Coordinates of C-alpha atoms and ligand atoms in Angstrom, one line a residue:
X1 CA -45.9 51.2 -72.0
X2 CA -46.5 53.5 -69.1
X3 CA -48.8 56.4 -69.7
X4 CA -50.8 59.0 -67.7
X5 CA -54.5 58.2 -68.1
X6 CA -57.6 60.3 -67.4
X7 CA -60.8 58.2 -66.9
X8 CA -63.0 61.1 -65.7
X9 CA -62.5 64.9 -66.2
X10 CA -61.6 66.6 -63.0
X11 CA -58.8 68.0 -60.8
X12 CA -55.1 67.2 -61.3
X13 CA -55.5 64.0 -59.2
X14 CA -57.7 62.4 -61.9
X15 CA -54.4 61.7 -63.8
X16 CA -53.0 58.2 -63.0
X17 CA -49.9 56.5 -64.2
X18 CA -51.0 53.2 -65.8
X19 CA -49.7 50.4 -68.0
X20 CA -51.4 50.4 -71.4
X21 CA -50.7 48.5 -74.7
X22 CA -48.0 50.0 -76.9
X23 CA -49.5 51.9 -79.9
X24 CA -48.6 50.7 -83.4
X25 CA -47.7 53.0 -86.3
X26 CA -50.2 52.9 -89.2
X27 CA -48.9 53.4 -92.8
X28 CA -48.9 57.3 -92.5
X29 CA -47.9 57.5 -88.9
X30 CA -44.8 57.8 -86.7
X31 CA -44.2 56.3 -83.3
X32 CA -42.0 58.4 -81.0
X33 CA -40.2 57.2 -77.9
X34 CA -40.8 60.1 -75.6
X35 CA -37.9 61.5 -73.6
X36 CA -39.8 64.7 -72.4
X37 CA -43.3 66.0 -72.5
X38 CA -44.3 69.7 -72.3
X39 CA -46.9 71.0 -69.8
X40 CA -49.2 73.6 -71.2
X41 CA -52.1 75.5 -69.5
X42 CA -54.4 74.1 -72.1
X43 CA -53.7 70.6 -70.9
X44 CA -55.2 71.5 -67.6
X45 CA -58.3 73.1 -69.2
X46 CA -58.9 69.9 -71.3
X47 CA -58.2 67.6 -68.2
X48 CA -60.8 69.5 -66.1
X49 CA -63.5 69.2 -68.9
X50 CA -64.0 73.0 -69.4
X51 CA -62.3 73.2 -72.8
X52 CA -64.2 73.0 -76.1
X53 CA -62.0 70.0 -76.9
X54 CA -63.3 67.0 -74.9
X55 CA -61.4 63.9 -75.7
X56 CA -63.1 60.5 -75.6
X57 CA -62.4 58.9 -72.2
X58 CA -60.1 57.5 -71.1
X59 CA -57.3 59.5 -72.7
X60 CA -53.6 60.4 -72.3
X61 CA -53.0 64.2 -72.0
X62 CA -50.4 66.3 -73.8
X63 CA -49.6 67.6 -77.2
X64 CA -45.9 68.4 -76.9
X65 CA -43.3 65.7 -76.8
X66 CA -39.7 65.2 -77.8
X67 CA -37.8 62.0 -78.3
X68 CA -36.6 59.5 -80.8
X69 CA -38.5 57.9 -83.7
X70 CA -39.2 54.3 -82.8
X71 CA -41.1 53.2 -85.9
X72 CA -42.4 54.8 -89.1
X73 CA -45.3 53.7 -91.4
X74 CA -44.6 52.5 -94.9
X75 CA -45.8 55.7 -96.6
X76 CA -43.8 58.0 -94.4
X77 CA -40.8 59.7 -96.1
X78 CA -38.1 62.0 -94.7
X79 CA -38.2 60.5 -91.2
X80 CA -36.4 57.3 -90.0
X81 CA -36.0 55.2 -86.9
X82 CA -33.6 56.9 -84.5
X83 CA -34.2 60.5 -85.7
X84 CA -34.4 63.1 -82.9
X85 CA -37.8 64.9 -83.1
X86 CA -40.4 67.0 -81.4
X87 CA -44.1 66.7 -81.8
X88 CA -46.8 69.3 -82.7
X89 CA -49.7 67.3 -81.4
X90 CA -50.1 63.6 -81.1
X91 CA -52.8 61.0 -81.7
X92 CA -52.3 59.1 -78.5
X93 CA -51.1 61.7 -76.0
X94 CA -47.7 63.0 -75.0
X95 CA -47.6 62.1 -71.3
X96 CA -46.5 58.5 -72.1
X97 CA -43.4 56.4 -73.0
X98 CA -44.6 56.2 -76.6
X99 CA -46.6 58.7 -78.6
X100 CA -48.3 57.9 -81.9
X101 CA -48.4 60.8 -84.4
X102 CA -49.4 61.7 -87.9
X103 CA -46.2 62.2 -89.9
X104 CA -47.0 65.9 -90.4
X105 CA -47.0 66.3 -86.6
X106 CA -43.4 65.3 -86.3
X107 CA -40.5 67.7 -86.8
X108 CA -36.7 67.3 -86.6
X109 CA -35.0 68.4 -83.4
X110 CA -31.5 69.9 -84.1
X111 CA -28.7 68.2 -82.2
X112 CA -28.0 71.3 -80.1
X113 CA -31.5 71.2 -78.6
X114 CA -32.1 68.9 -75.6
X115 CA -35.2 66.7 -75.4
X116 CA -36.6 68.8 -72.5
X117 CA -36.2 71.9 -74.7
X118 CA -37.8 70.0 -77.6
X119 CA -40.9 69.3 -75.5
X120 CA -41.1 73.1 -74.9
X121 CA -41.3 74.1 -78.6
X122 CA -44.7 73.4 -80.1
X123 CA -47.5 75.2 -78.3
X124 CA -45.5 78.1 -76.9
X125 CA -43.4 78.9 -79.9
X126 CA -46.0 78.2 -82.6
X127 CA -48.5 80.3 -80.6
X128 CA -46.0 83.2 -80.2
X129 CA -45.0 83.0 -83.9
X130 CA -48.6 82.9 -85.2
X131 CA -49.6 85.7 -82.8
X132 CA -46.7 87.9 -83.7
X133 CA -46.4 87.4 -87.5
X134 CA -49.6 85.7 -88.6
X135 CA -52.1 87.8 -86.7
X136 CA -50.4 91.1 -85.7
X137 CA -48.2 91.1 -88.9
X138 CA -45.4 92.6 -86.7
X139 CA -42.5 94.2 -88.6
X140 CA -38.9 94.8 -87.8
X141 CA -38.5 98.2 -86.1
X142 CA -41.9 98.1 -84.4
X143 CA -42.3 98.2 -80.7
X144 CA -43.8 95.1 -79.0
X145 CA -45.2 94.6 -75.5
X146 CA -45.3 90.9 -74.4
X147 CA -47.8 91.3 -71.7
X148 CA -46.9 88.2 -69.6
X149 CA -43.4 87.4 -70.9
X150 CA -42.1 85.1 -68.2
X151 CA -44.0 82.0 -69.1
X152 CA -43.8 79.6 -72.1
X153 CA -45.4 81.7 -74.8
X154 CA -43.9 84.9 -73.4
X155 CA -40.3 83.8 -73.5
X156 CA -40.9 82.4 -77.0
X157 CA -42.3 85.7 -78.1
X158 CA -39.4 87.7 -76.7
X159 CA -36.8 85.5 -78.5
X160 CA -38.7 85.6 -81.8
X161 CA -39.3 89.3 -81.7
X162 CA -35.8 90.2 -80.7
X163 CA -34.3 88.1 -83.4
X164 CA -36.6 89.8 -86.0
X165 CA -35.5 93.3 -85.1
X166 CA -38.4 94.6 -82.9
X167 CA -38.0 96.7 -79.8
X168 CA -39.2 94.3 -77.1
X169 CA -40.9 95.2 -73.8
X170 CA -41.8 92.4 -71.5
X171 CA -43.6 92.0 -68.2
X172 CA -43.3 89.5 -65.4
X173 CA -44.9 89.2 -62.0
X174 CA -41.8 88.0 -60.0
X175 CA -38.3 89.3 -59.8
X176 CA -36.9 86.0 -61.0
X177 CA -39.3 86.0 -64.0
X178 CA -38.4 89.5 -64.9
X179 CA -34.6 88.7 -64.8
X180 CA -35.3 85.8 -67.1
X181 CA -37.2 88.0 -69.6
X182 CA -34.2 90.4 -69.6
X183 CA -31.8 87.6 -70.2
X184 CA -33.9 86.3 -73.1
X185 CA -33.5 89.6 -74.9
X186 CA -36.2 92.1 -73.9
X187 CA -35.0 95.7 -74.1
X188 CA -37.1 96.8 -71.2
X189 CA -38.9 94.8 -68.5
X190 CA -41.8 95.8 -66.2
X191 CA -43.8 94.3 -63.3
X192 CA -47.4 93.7 -64.3
X193 CA -48.5 94.0 -60.7
X194 CA -46.9 97.5 -60.2
X195 CA -49.0 100.6 -60.0
X196 CA -48.8 102.7 -63.2
X197 CA -46.5 100.4 -65.2
X198 CA -48.5 100.8 -68.4
X199 CA -48.1 104.6 -68.2
X200 CA -44.3 104.0 -67.8
X201 CA -44.4 101.9 -70.9
X202 CA -46.1 104.6 -72.9
X203 CA -43.6 107.2 -71.6
X204 CA -40.8 104.9 -72.9
X205 CA -42.3 105.3 -76.4
X206 CA -42.3 109.1 -76.0
X207 CA -46.1 109.0 -75.7
X208 CA -46.6 107.2 -79.0
X209 CA -47.7 103.9 -77.5
X210 CA -46.7 100.4 -78.6
X211 CA -47.4 99.0 -82.0
X212 CA -48.2 95.4 -81.0
X213 CA -49.3 93.8 -77.7
X214 CA -49.3 90.0 -77.2
X215 CA -51.8 89.6 -74.3
X216 CA -51.5 86.6 -72.0
X217 CA -54.3 87.6 -69.6
X218 CA -56.9 89.6 -71.5
X219 CA -59.6 89.5 -68.9
X220 CA -57.4 91.6 -66.6
X221 CA -55.6 93.7 -69.2
X222 CA -57.5 94.2 -72.5
X223 CA -59.2 97.5 -71.5
X224 CA -55.8 99.0 -70.4
X225 CA -54.0 97.6 -73.4
X226 CA -56.1 99.7 -75.8
X227 CA -54.9 102.9 -74.0
X228 CA -51.2 101.8 -74.4
X229 CA -51.4 101.2 -78.2
X230 CA -49.9 103.5 -80.9
X231 CA -52.0 104.7 -83.8
X232 CA -52.6 101.6 -86.0
X233 CA -51.6 99.4 -83.1
X234 CA -52.7 95.7 -82.8
X235 CA -53.4 93.7 -79.6
X236 CA -53.5 89.9 -80.0
X237 CA -55.5 88.1 -77.3
X238 CA -53.6 84.8 -76.7
X239 CA -54.6 84.1 -73.0
X240 CA -57.9 84.8 -71.3
X241 CA -59.5 83.5 -68.1
X242 CA -62.7 85.5 -67.8
X243 CA -64.6 88.5 -69.1
X244 CA -63.5 92.2 -69.4
X245 CA -65.0 95.6 -70.0
X246 CA -63.4 97.8 -72.7
X247 CA -64.1 101.2 -74.1
X248 CA -64.2 100.8 -77.9
X249 CA -63.4 104.5 -78.2
X250 CA -59.9 103.7 -77.0
X251 CA -59.5 101.6 -80.1
X252 CA -61.4 103.9 -82.5
X253 CA -59.2 107.0 -81.7
X254 CA -56.1 105.0 -82.5
X255 CA -57.4 103.0 -85.6
X256 CA -56.4 100.1 -83.4
X257 CA -57.3 96.4 -84.0
X258 CA -58.2 93.8 -81.4
X259 CA -57.2 90.4 -82.8
X260 CA -57.4 87.0 -81.2
X261 CA -56.2 83.5 -81.9
X262 CA -56.3 79.8 -81.1
X263 CA -53.3 77.8 -82.2
X264 CA -55.7 74.9 -83.0
X265 CA -57.0 76.9 -85.9
X266 CA -53.7 76.7 -87.7
X267 CA -53.7 73.7 -90.0
X268 CA -51.9 72.3 -93.1
X269 CA -49.6 74.7 -95.0
X270 CA -49.8 77.4 -92.4
X271 CA -48.7 75.1 -89.6
X272 CA -46.0 73.5 -91.8
X273 CA -44.7 77.0 -92.5
X274 CA -44.6 77.9 -88.8
X275 CA -42.7 74.8 -87.9
X276 CA -40.2 75.4 -90.7
X277 CA -39.5 78.8 -89.2
X278 CA -39.2 77.3 -85.7
X279 CA -36.8 74.6 -86.7
X280 CA -34.6 77.2 -88.5
X281 CA -34.6 79.3 -85.3
X282 CA -33.7 76.3 -83.2
X283 CA -30.9 75.5 -85.6
X284 CA -29.4 78.9 -85.7
X285 CA -29.7 79.3 -81.9
X286 CA -32.0 82.3 -81.9
X287 CA -34.7 80.1 -80.3
X288 CA -33.6 78.6 -77.0
X289 CA -36.5 77.1 -75.0
X290 CA -36.0 77.8 -71.2
X291 CA -36.9 74.9 -68.8
X292 CA -37.9 76.2 -65.4
X293 CA -38.8 72.8 -63.9
X294 CA -38.4 69.2 -64.8
X295 CA -40.5 66.5 -63.1
X296 CA -40.9 62.7 -63.6
X297 CA -43.8 61.4 -65.6
X298 CA -45.5 60.1 -62.5
X299 CA -45.8 63.7 -61.1
X300 CA -48.0 65.0 -63.9
X301 CA -50.6 66.1 -61.3
X302 CA -48.0 68.2 -59.5
X303 CA -46.9 69.7 -62.9
X304 CA -50.6 70.7 -63.6
X305 CA -50.8 72.4 -60.3
X306 CA -47.5 74.2 -60.8
X307 CA -48.3 75.5 -64.3
X308 CA -51.4 77.4 -62.9
X309 CA -49.4 79.1 -60.2
X310 CA -48.1 82.7 -60.4
X311 CA -44.4 83.3 -60.8
X312 CA -43.8 81.7 -64.2
X313 CA -40.3 80.9 -65.2
X314 CA -40.1 79.4 -68.7
X315 CA -41.5 75.9 -69.1
X316 CA -42.4 72.9 -67.0
X317 CA -41.7 69.6 -68.6
X318 CA -42.1 65.9 -67.6
X319 CA -39.0 63.8 -68.2
X320 CA -39.0 60.1 -68.9
Ligands
NAP1 P1 -47.5 80.2 -68.4 O1 -46.2 79.6 -68.8 O2 -48.2 79.6 -67.3 O3 -47.3 81.8 -68.3 C1 -48.3 82.6 -67.9 C2 -47.9 84.0 -68.1 O4 -49.0 85.0 -67.8 C3 -46.7 84.4 -67.2 O5 -45.8 85.2 -67.9 C4 -47.4 85.2 -66.1 O6 -46.5 86.0 -65.4 C5 -48.4 86.0 -67.0 N1 -49.3 86.7 -66.2 C6 -49.8 86.5 -64.9 N2 -50.6 87.5 -64.5 C7 -50.5 88.5 -65.5 C8 -51.0 89.8 -65.6 N3 -51.8 90.3 -64.6 N4 -50.8 90.5 -66.7 C9 -50.0 89.9 -67.7 N5 -49.5 88.7 -67.6 C10 -49.7 88.0 -66.5 O7 -48.5 80.1 -69.7 P2 -48.2 80.1 -71.3 O8 -48.0 78.8 -71.8 O9 -47.2 81.2 -71.5 O10 -49.6 80.6 -71.8 C11 -50.1 82.0 -71.4 C12 -51.6 82.1 -71.6 O11 -51.9 81.9 -73.0 C13 -52.4 81.0 -70.9 O12 -53.6 81.5 -70.5 C14 -52.6 79.9 -72.0 O13 -53.8 79.2 -71.7 C15 -52.8 80.8 -73.2 N6 -52.4 80.1 -74.5 C16 -53.3 80.3 -75.5 C17 -53.0 79.8 -76.7 C18 -53.9 80.1 -77.9 O14 -53.9 79.3 -78.9 N7 -54.6 81.1 -77.8 C19 -51.8 79.0 -76.9 C20 -50.9 78.8 -75.8 C21 -51.3 79.4 -74.6 P3 -46.1 85.8 -63.9 O15 -46.4 84.4 -63.5 O16 -44.6 86.2 -63.9 O17 -47.0 86.8 -63.1

């Protein structure tokens, strides 16, 4: 099969399209013929060698794929050859024509959801779900700020929160991104580069502050987030690319909580429960992954450059 291979950690150009042997499904495994693979910022951190996860070289990047089951191991139940599926992690990498997975990593893709959309489910939606409900314990009727709503995780969070009855405020850095955030259900949208936008958000809550913030760039925003929280508010650090100074008093005076998360910490029953919720949302149409750009597999390097650029617009996926 054709697969993107990394022989040495480095810049996007260290990814090469190569011919490698087809993987074979073991007794508890599923082989998926990949139609689309999702690009996540974490793929770029792993590729460059700065992430805590350092795969044995050479390796094929990617966790999120969607496609059709090609083969199942003899102990696998509930999945059969020809089923449409998306993956939540793989054993052999998603940027390839075939992806080998543990059976628990494979979830059914409803007929109404395209393969490109299926490749945009796992990391963004599972992260948004876990941040919103697992970590922040957000409740219907609360006010949520999705701080960085125009990208993969942000759009997922807006759709999840809106369908669960929260009042949703989102931010985006470009006009196009902000329009998308509004279209996906945010009640109010702000520009996170505009002067004084957090004060405007607090004004919108009649000075109370927001109950929950999902934070995509904590090194820039965490100190300011604490001042925008309501009493008992929670901020969940999802994205961070550096260090930040905060005044703990801003949290103390509000009985506020600073929470953080890594999706990779979700395992077993917790992860299965998250994907059950996501499949239900895909089925009933409340979750509709937005694809901003599709690129061929061979252009994985260009996709890695694009995902780190400002002006996010939903997801970037590789199509096969
Ligand atoms: P993405 O699709 O590239 O989107 C990035 C988002 O951050 C965009 O909405 C972008 O908005 C926004 N942003 C840029 N500057 C910002 C600012 N000053 N304030 C607030 N937001 C800002 O990435 P993603 O997949 O949504 O992931 C978002 C972040 O979460 C990344 O850092 C990623 O590594 C991290 N993440 C963490 C986990 C975890 O397990 N903790 C899981 C998934 C992702 P504009 O481009 O419109 O300015």
